[in-house]
Amino acid sequence: MEGKKTVRAAERALDILLCFTRQPELSLTEIARMTELNKSTVFRLLATLEEKGFLIRNAETEKYRLGFRIWELSAHLSRTDDPAILFLPEMEQLRDQLEETVSLYVRDGLERVRVQAVESLQAIRRVAPVGARMPLAVGAAGKVLASFSSPVVLDRILSDPEWPENVDQKAYLAQLDRIRRQGFATSVEEREAGTSAVAVPVFGQDGNIMAALAVSGPVGRLTLERMEEVVPSVIEAAERMQKMLKT
């Protein structure tokens, strides 16, 4: 019984940490609501996580944020195992070449997660927070991840109860078919007003898609014509990333 309690406490502590993938700062009340735990339980777990350095509490706002121990752990990720670290130099090079924000996305269930981003140095730019979760139904990167997924995964995506009502599934499937043929996807204000993006797949050593490499920027600068111009550069960067996985 004690072992089960210990595992349950660990699961709850991890659920609390995962709350910070949605917001950078959270109060005890907010965390209790998000985890569906009572405040006394959350309070005890927060105290432990704070003591161990995984969380930091702001004395003025009484809100919590991730602590330095999280960054200490991430600093020891293996460069060969973590694409967000392994591909960063290539992403920086692509950003410098195209002068737009470059992001790397992976699929997690029925969502895509931005695991790495290199922002444009231009005054007007696409701000891309790492850790953000977005749907697969809209956006260039989401459509790339969906188009090269297995039929089983695609069925799950299409049957998602949270599928956007304004996205026609027949038109979506036709887009995915076109993306598979041409090897890239584009989007103009599909998920966010004023923003356009182009994305290509990054395949793993097993031949399956492991990530989507995307370039995004303001619609006035990253037009459809401009996206077509940069596609070869984005594909070349993705191919270099694939070669890095084999070394």
GROMACS .gro file of C-alpha atoms in nm:
model
  247
    1MET     CA    1   0.000   0.000   0.000
    2GLU     CA    2   0.283   0.239   0.085
    3GLY     CA    3   0.435   0.179  -0.258
    4LYS     CA    4   0.106   0.269  -0.427
    5LYS     CA    5   0.082   0.589  -0.224
    6THR     CA    6   0.437   0.680  -0.326
    7VAL     CA    7   0.363   0.622  -0.694
    8ARG     CA    8   0.041   0.825  -0.667
    9ALA     CA    9   0.231   1.113  -0.507
   10ALA     CA   10   0.491   1.101  -0.784
   11GLU     CA   11   0.219   1.105  -1.050
   12ARG     CA   12   0.052   1.404  -0.886
   13ALA     CA   13   0.381   1.592  -0.858
   14LEU     CA   14   0.448   1.532  -1.227
   15ASP     CA   15   0.095   1.646  -1.313
   16ILE     CA   16   0.168   1.970  -1.129
   17LEU     CA   17   0.490   2.026  -1.324
   18LEU     CA   18   0.306   1.959  -1.650
   19CYS     CA   19   0.065   2.242  -1.567
   20PHE     CA   20   0.349   2.481  -1.646
   21THR     CA   21   0.345   2.375  -2.012
   22ARG     CA   22   0.029   2.587  -2.039
   23GLN     CA   23   0.125   2.894  -1.835
   24PRO     CA   24   0.459   3.020  -1.699
   25GLU     CA   25   0.320   3.122  -1.358
   26LEU     CA   26   0.036   2.964  -1.161
   27SER     CA   27  -0.125   3.007  -0.821
   28LEU     CA   28  -0.212   2.726  -0.583
   29THR     CA   29  -0.580   2.768  -0.672
   30GLU     CA   30  -0.509   2.750  -1.044
   31ILE     CA   31  -0.295   2.439  -1.005
   32ALA     CA   32  -0.559   2.270  -0.790
   33ARG     CA   33  -0.821   2.341  -1.057
   34MET     CA   34  -0.601   2.219  -1.342
   35THR     CA   35  -0.502   1.895  -1.164
   36GLU     CA   36  -0.844   1.842  -1.004
   37LEU     CA   37  -0.676   1.790  -0.665
   38ASN     CA   38  -0.774   1.946  -0.335
   39LYS     CA   39  -0.574   2.247  -0.221
   40SER     CA   40  -0.423   2.078   0.084
   41THR     CA   41  -0.272   1.803  -0.132
   42VAL     CA   42  -0.144   2.054  -0.387
   43PHE     CA   43   0.003   2.270  -0.111
   44ARG     CA   44   0.207   1.979   0.029
   45LEU     CA   45   0.333   1.878  -0.315
   46LEU     CA   46   0.421   2.237  -0.404
   47ALA     CA   47   0.621   2.268  -0.083
   48THR     CA   48   0.820   1.957  -0.172
   49LEU     CA   49   0.881   2.066  -0.532
   50GLU     CA   50   0.989   2.409  -0.409
   51GLU     CA   51   1.224   2.259  -0.151
   52LYS     CA   52   1.386   2.042  -0.420
   53GLY     CA   53   1.430   2.339  -0.654
   54PHE     CA   54   1.181   2.231  -0.921
   55LEU     CA   55   0.954   2.527  -0.847
   56ILE     CA   56   1.006   2.882  -0.726
   57ARG     CA   57   0.738   3.080  -0.541
   58ASN     CA   58   0.704   3.454  -0.590
   59ALA     CA   59   0.657   3.597  -0.240
   60GLU     CA   60   0.465   3.899  -0.369
   61THR     CA   61   0.219   3.731  -0.606
   62GLU     CA   62   0.227   3.390  -0.432
   63LYS     CA   63   0.247   3.232  -0.775
   64TYR     CA   64   0.481   2.951  -0.873
   65ARG     CA   65   0.711   2.913  -1.172
   66LEU     CA   66   0.960   2.648  -1.283
   67GLY     CA   67   1.280   2.641  -1.082
   68PHE     CA   68   1.643   2.618  -1.181
   69ARG     CA   69   1.656   2.244  -1.119
   70ILE     CA   70   1.443   2.198  -1.435
   71TRP     CA   71   1.702   2.385  -1.643
   72GLU     CA   72   1.980   2.190  -1.473
   73LEU     CA   73   1.820   1.866  -1.589
   74SER     CA   74   1.762   1.991  -1.943
   75ALA     CA   75   2.128   2.095  -1.969
   76HIS     CA   76   2.225   1.729  -1.936
   77LEU     CA   77   2.007   1.604  -2.220
   78SER     CA   78   2.205   1.403  -2.471
   79ARG     CA   79   2.270   1.588  -2.796
   80THR     CA   80   2.221   1.265  -2.985
   81ASP     CA   81   1.884   1.190  -2.825
   82ASP     CA   82   1.718   1.532  -2.815
   83PRO     CA   83   1.639   1.686  -3.155
   84ALA     CA   84   1.570   2.022  -2.992
   85ILE     CA   85   1.937   2.042  -2.893
   86LEU     CA   86   2.086   1.851  -3.184
   87PHE     CA   87   1.915   2.062  -3.452
   88LEU     CA   88   1.958   2.404  -3.289
   89PRO     CA   89   2.270   2.511  -3.487
   90GLU     CA   90   2.100   2.416  -3.814
   91MET     CA   91   1.791   2.612  -3.713
   92GLU     CA   92   2.000   2.917  -3.629
   93GLN     CA   93   2.169   2.895  -3.967
   94LEU     CA   94   1.830   2.876  -4.142
   95ARG     CA   95   1.703   3.173  -3.941
   96ASP     CA   96   2.007   3.380  -4.043
   97GLN     CA   97   1.959   3.279  -4.406
   98LEU     CA   98   1.585   3.350  -4.432
   99GLU     CA   99   1.557   3.617  -4.160
  100GLU     CA  100   1.238   3.463  -4.022
  101THR     CA  101   1.146   3.264  -3.711
  102VAL     CA  102   1.230   2.892  -3.730
  103SER     CA  103   1.050   2.635  -3.515
  104LEU     CA  104   1.067   2.259  -3.458
  105TYR     CA  105   0.748   2.067  -3.375
  106VAL     CA  106   0.680   1.710  -3.268
  107ARG     CA  107   0.349   1.529  -3.241
  108ASP     CA  108   0.228   1.441  -2.892
  109GLY     CA  109  -0.099   1.251  -2.913
  110LEU     CA  110  -0.348   1.468  -3.100
  111GLU     CA  111  -0.147   1.787  -3.056
  112ARG     CA  112   0.179   1.932  -3.180
  113VAL     CA  113   0.436   2.076  -2.942
  114ARG     CA  114   0.697   2.337  -3.025
  115VAL     CA  115   1.015   2.186  -2.879
  116GLN     CA  116   1.260   2.443  -3.017
  117ALA     CA  117   1.243   2.790  -3.171
  118VAL     CA  118   1.487   3.049  -3.303
  119GLU     CA  119   1.323   3.387  -3.338
  120SER     CA  120   1.379   3.627  -3.626
  121LEU     CA  121   1.602   3.924  -3.550
  122GLN     CA  122   1.373   4.161  -3.739
  123ALA     CA  123   1.177   4.424  -3.548
  124ILE     CA  124   0.843   4.277  -3.656
  125ARG     CA  125   0.869   3.903  -3.602
  126ARG     CA  126   0.684   3.589  -3.509
  127VAL     CA  127   0.730   3.520  -3.136
  128ALA     CA  128   0.738   3.143  -3.083
  129PRO     CA  129   0.728   3.024  -2.719
  130VAL     CA  130   0.886   2.681  -2.667
  131GLY     CA  131   0.651   2.429  -2.510
  132ALA     CA  132   0.338   2.569  -2.673
  133ARG     CA  133   0.078   2.310  -2.769
  134MET     CA  134  -0.133   2.350  -3.080
  135PRO     CA  135  -0.383   2.143  -3.281
  136LEU     CA  136  -0.289   1.929  -3.579
  137ALA     CA  137  -0.590   2.037  -3.782
  138VAL     CA  138  -0.456   2.381  -3.868
  139GLY     CA  139  -0.117   2.533  -3.940
  140ALA     CA  140   0.160   2.423  -4.174
  141ALA     CA  141   0.352   2.223  -3.914
  142GLY     CA  142   0.037   2.049  -3.789
  143LYS     CA  143  -0.059   1.942  -4.139
  144VAL     CA  144   0.293   1.812  -4.210
  145LEU     CA  145   0.292   1.601  -3.893
  146ALA     CA  146  -0.054   1.466  -3.979
  147SER     CA  147   0.012   1.401  -4.347
  148PHE     CA  148   0.310   1.172  -4.284
  149SER     CA  149   0.155   0.993  -3.984
  150SER     CA  150   0.028   0.636  -3.999
  151PRO     CA  151  -0.334   0.569  -4.102
  152VAL     CA  152  -0.413   0.473  -3.742
  153VAL     CA  153  -0.290   0.808  -3.611
  154LEU     CA  154  -0.469   0.995  -3.888
  155ASP     CA  155  -0.797   0.820  -3.797
  156ARG     CA  156  -0.751   0.931  -3.438
  157ILE     CA  157  -0.688   1.289  -3.550
  158LEU     CA  158  -1.002   1.296  -3.763
  159SER     CA  159  -1.218   1.146  -3.486
  160ASP     CA  160  -1.090   1.392  -3.223
  161PRO     CA  161  -1.395   1.533  -3.039
  162GLU     CA  162  -1.221   1.871  -3.030
  163TRP     CA  163  -1.185   1.886  -3.409
  164PRO     CA  164  -1.247   2.251  -3.519
  165GLU     CA  165  -1.596   2.292  -3.660
  166ASN     CA  166  -1.476   2.536  -3.926
  167VAL     CA  167  -1.229   2.284  -4.077
  168ASP     CA  168  -1.384   2.063  -4.344
  169GLN     CA  169  -1.236   1.714  -4.314
  170LYS     CA  170  -1.264   1.633  -4.685
  171ALA     CA  171  -1.074   1.949  -4.775
  172TYR     CA  172  -0.825   1.872  -4.499
  173LEU     CA  173  -0.758   1.521  -4.635
  174ALA     CA  174  -0.712   1.666  -4.984
  175GLN     CA  175  -0.453   1.906  -4.839
  176LEU     CA  176  -0.269   1.621  -4.669
  177ASP     CA  177  -0.257   1.427  -4.994
  178ARG     CA  178  -0.108   1.728  -5.171
  179ILE     CA  179   0.145   1.780  -4.891
  180ARG     CA  180   0.264   1.419  -4.920
  181ARG     CA  181   0.316   1.466  -5.294
  182GLN     CA  182   0.493   1.802  -5.282
  183GLY     CA  183   0.684   1.750  -4.955
  184PHE     CA  184   0.585   2.072  -4.778
  185ALA     CA  185   0.286   2.261  -4.637
  186THR     CA  186   0.190   2.627  -4.618
  187SER     CA  187  -0.062   2.816  -4.408
  188VAL     CA  188  -0.187   3.174  -4.407
  189GLU     CA  189  -0.364   3.295  -4.093
  190GLU     CA  190  -0.500   2.946  -4.022
  191ARG     CA  191  -0.422   2.944  -3.653
  192GLU     CA  192  -0.315   3.299  -3.579
  193ALA     CA  193  -0.418   3.623  -3.749
  194GLY     CA  194  -0.139   3.802  -3.933
  195THR     CA  195   0.092   3.501  -3.945
  196SER     CA  196   0.188   3.264  -4.226
  197ALA     CA  197   0.416   2.961  -4.223
  198VAL     CA  198   0.579   2.696  -4.436
  199ALA     CA  199   0.682   2.356  -4.297
  200VAL     CA  200   0.856   2.038  -4.411
  201PRO     CA  201   0.897   1.694  -4.253
  202VAL     CA  202   1.208   1.570  -4.074
  203PHE     CA  203   1.231   1.191  -4.092
  204GLY     CA  204   1.402   0.965  -3.840
  205GLN     CA  205   1.642   0.681  -3.911
  206ASP     CA  206   1.347   0.441  -3.935
  207GLY     CA  207   1.192   0.645  -4.216
  208ASN     CA  208   0.902   0.768  -4.003
  209ILE     CA  209   0.836   1.135  -3.944
  210MET     CA  210   0.988   1.259  -3.620
  211ALA     CA  211   0.936   1.636  -3.646
  212ALA     CA  212   0.819   1.925  -3.860
  213LEU     CA  213   1.057   2.211  -3.939
  214ALA     CA  214   0.869   2.538  -3.988
  215VAL     CA  215   0.948   2.895  -4.091
  216SER     CA  216   0.692   3.158  -3.986
  217GLY     CA  217   0.651   3.531  -4.010
  218PRO     CA  218   0.411   3.820  -4.077
  219VAL     CA  219   0.178   3.764  -4.375
  220GLY     CA  220   0.293   4.087  -4.534
  221ARG     CA  221   0.650   3.960  -4.551
  222LEU     CA  222   0.609   3.583  -4.571
  223THR     CA  223   0.371   3.575  -4.867
  224LEU     CA  224   0.278   3.262  -5.064
  225GLU     CA  225   0.528   3.365  -5.330
  226ARG     CA  226   0.801   3.411  -5.070
  227MET     CA  227   0.719   3.076  -4.909
  228GLU     CA  228   0.758   2.901  -5.242
  229GLU     CA  229   1.097   3.069  -5.280
  230VAL     CA  230   1.224   2.950  -4.941
  231VAL     CA  231   1.093   2.591  -4.963
  232PRO     CA  232   1.416   2.453  -5.117
  233SER     CA  233   1.623   2.604  -4.833
  234VAL     CA  234   1.392   2.460  -4.567
  235ILE     CA  235   1.397   2.116  -4.731
  236GLU     CA  236   1.778   2.124  -4.752
  237ALA     CA  237   1.797   2.212  -4.380
  238ALA     CA  238   1.564   1.923  -4.294
  239GLU     CA  239   1.775   1.684  -4.501
  240ARG     CA  240   2.090   1.797  -4.319
  241MET     CA  241   1.913   1.735  -3.990
  242GLN     CA  242   1.825   1.383  -4.103
  243LYS     CA  243   2.190   1.316  -4.184
  244MET     CA  244   2.289   1.433  -3.835
  245LEU     CA  245   2.077   1.153  -3.689
  246LYS     CA  246   2.290   0.895  -3.870
  247THR     CA  247   2.623   1.017  -3.733
   0.00000   0.00000   0.00000
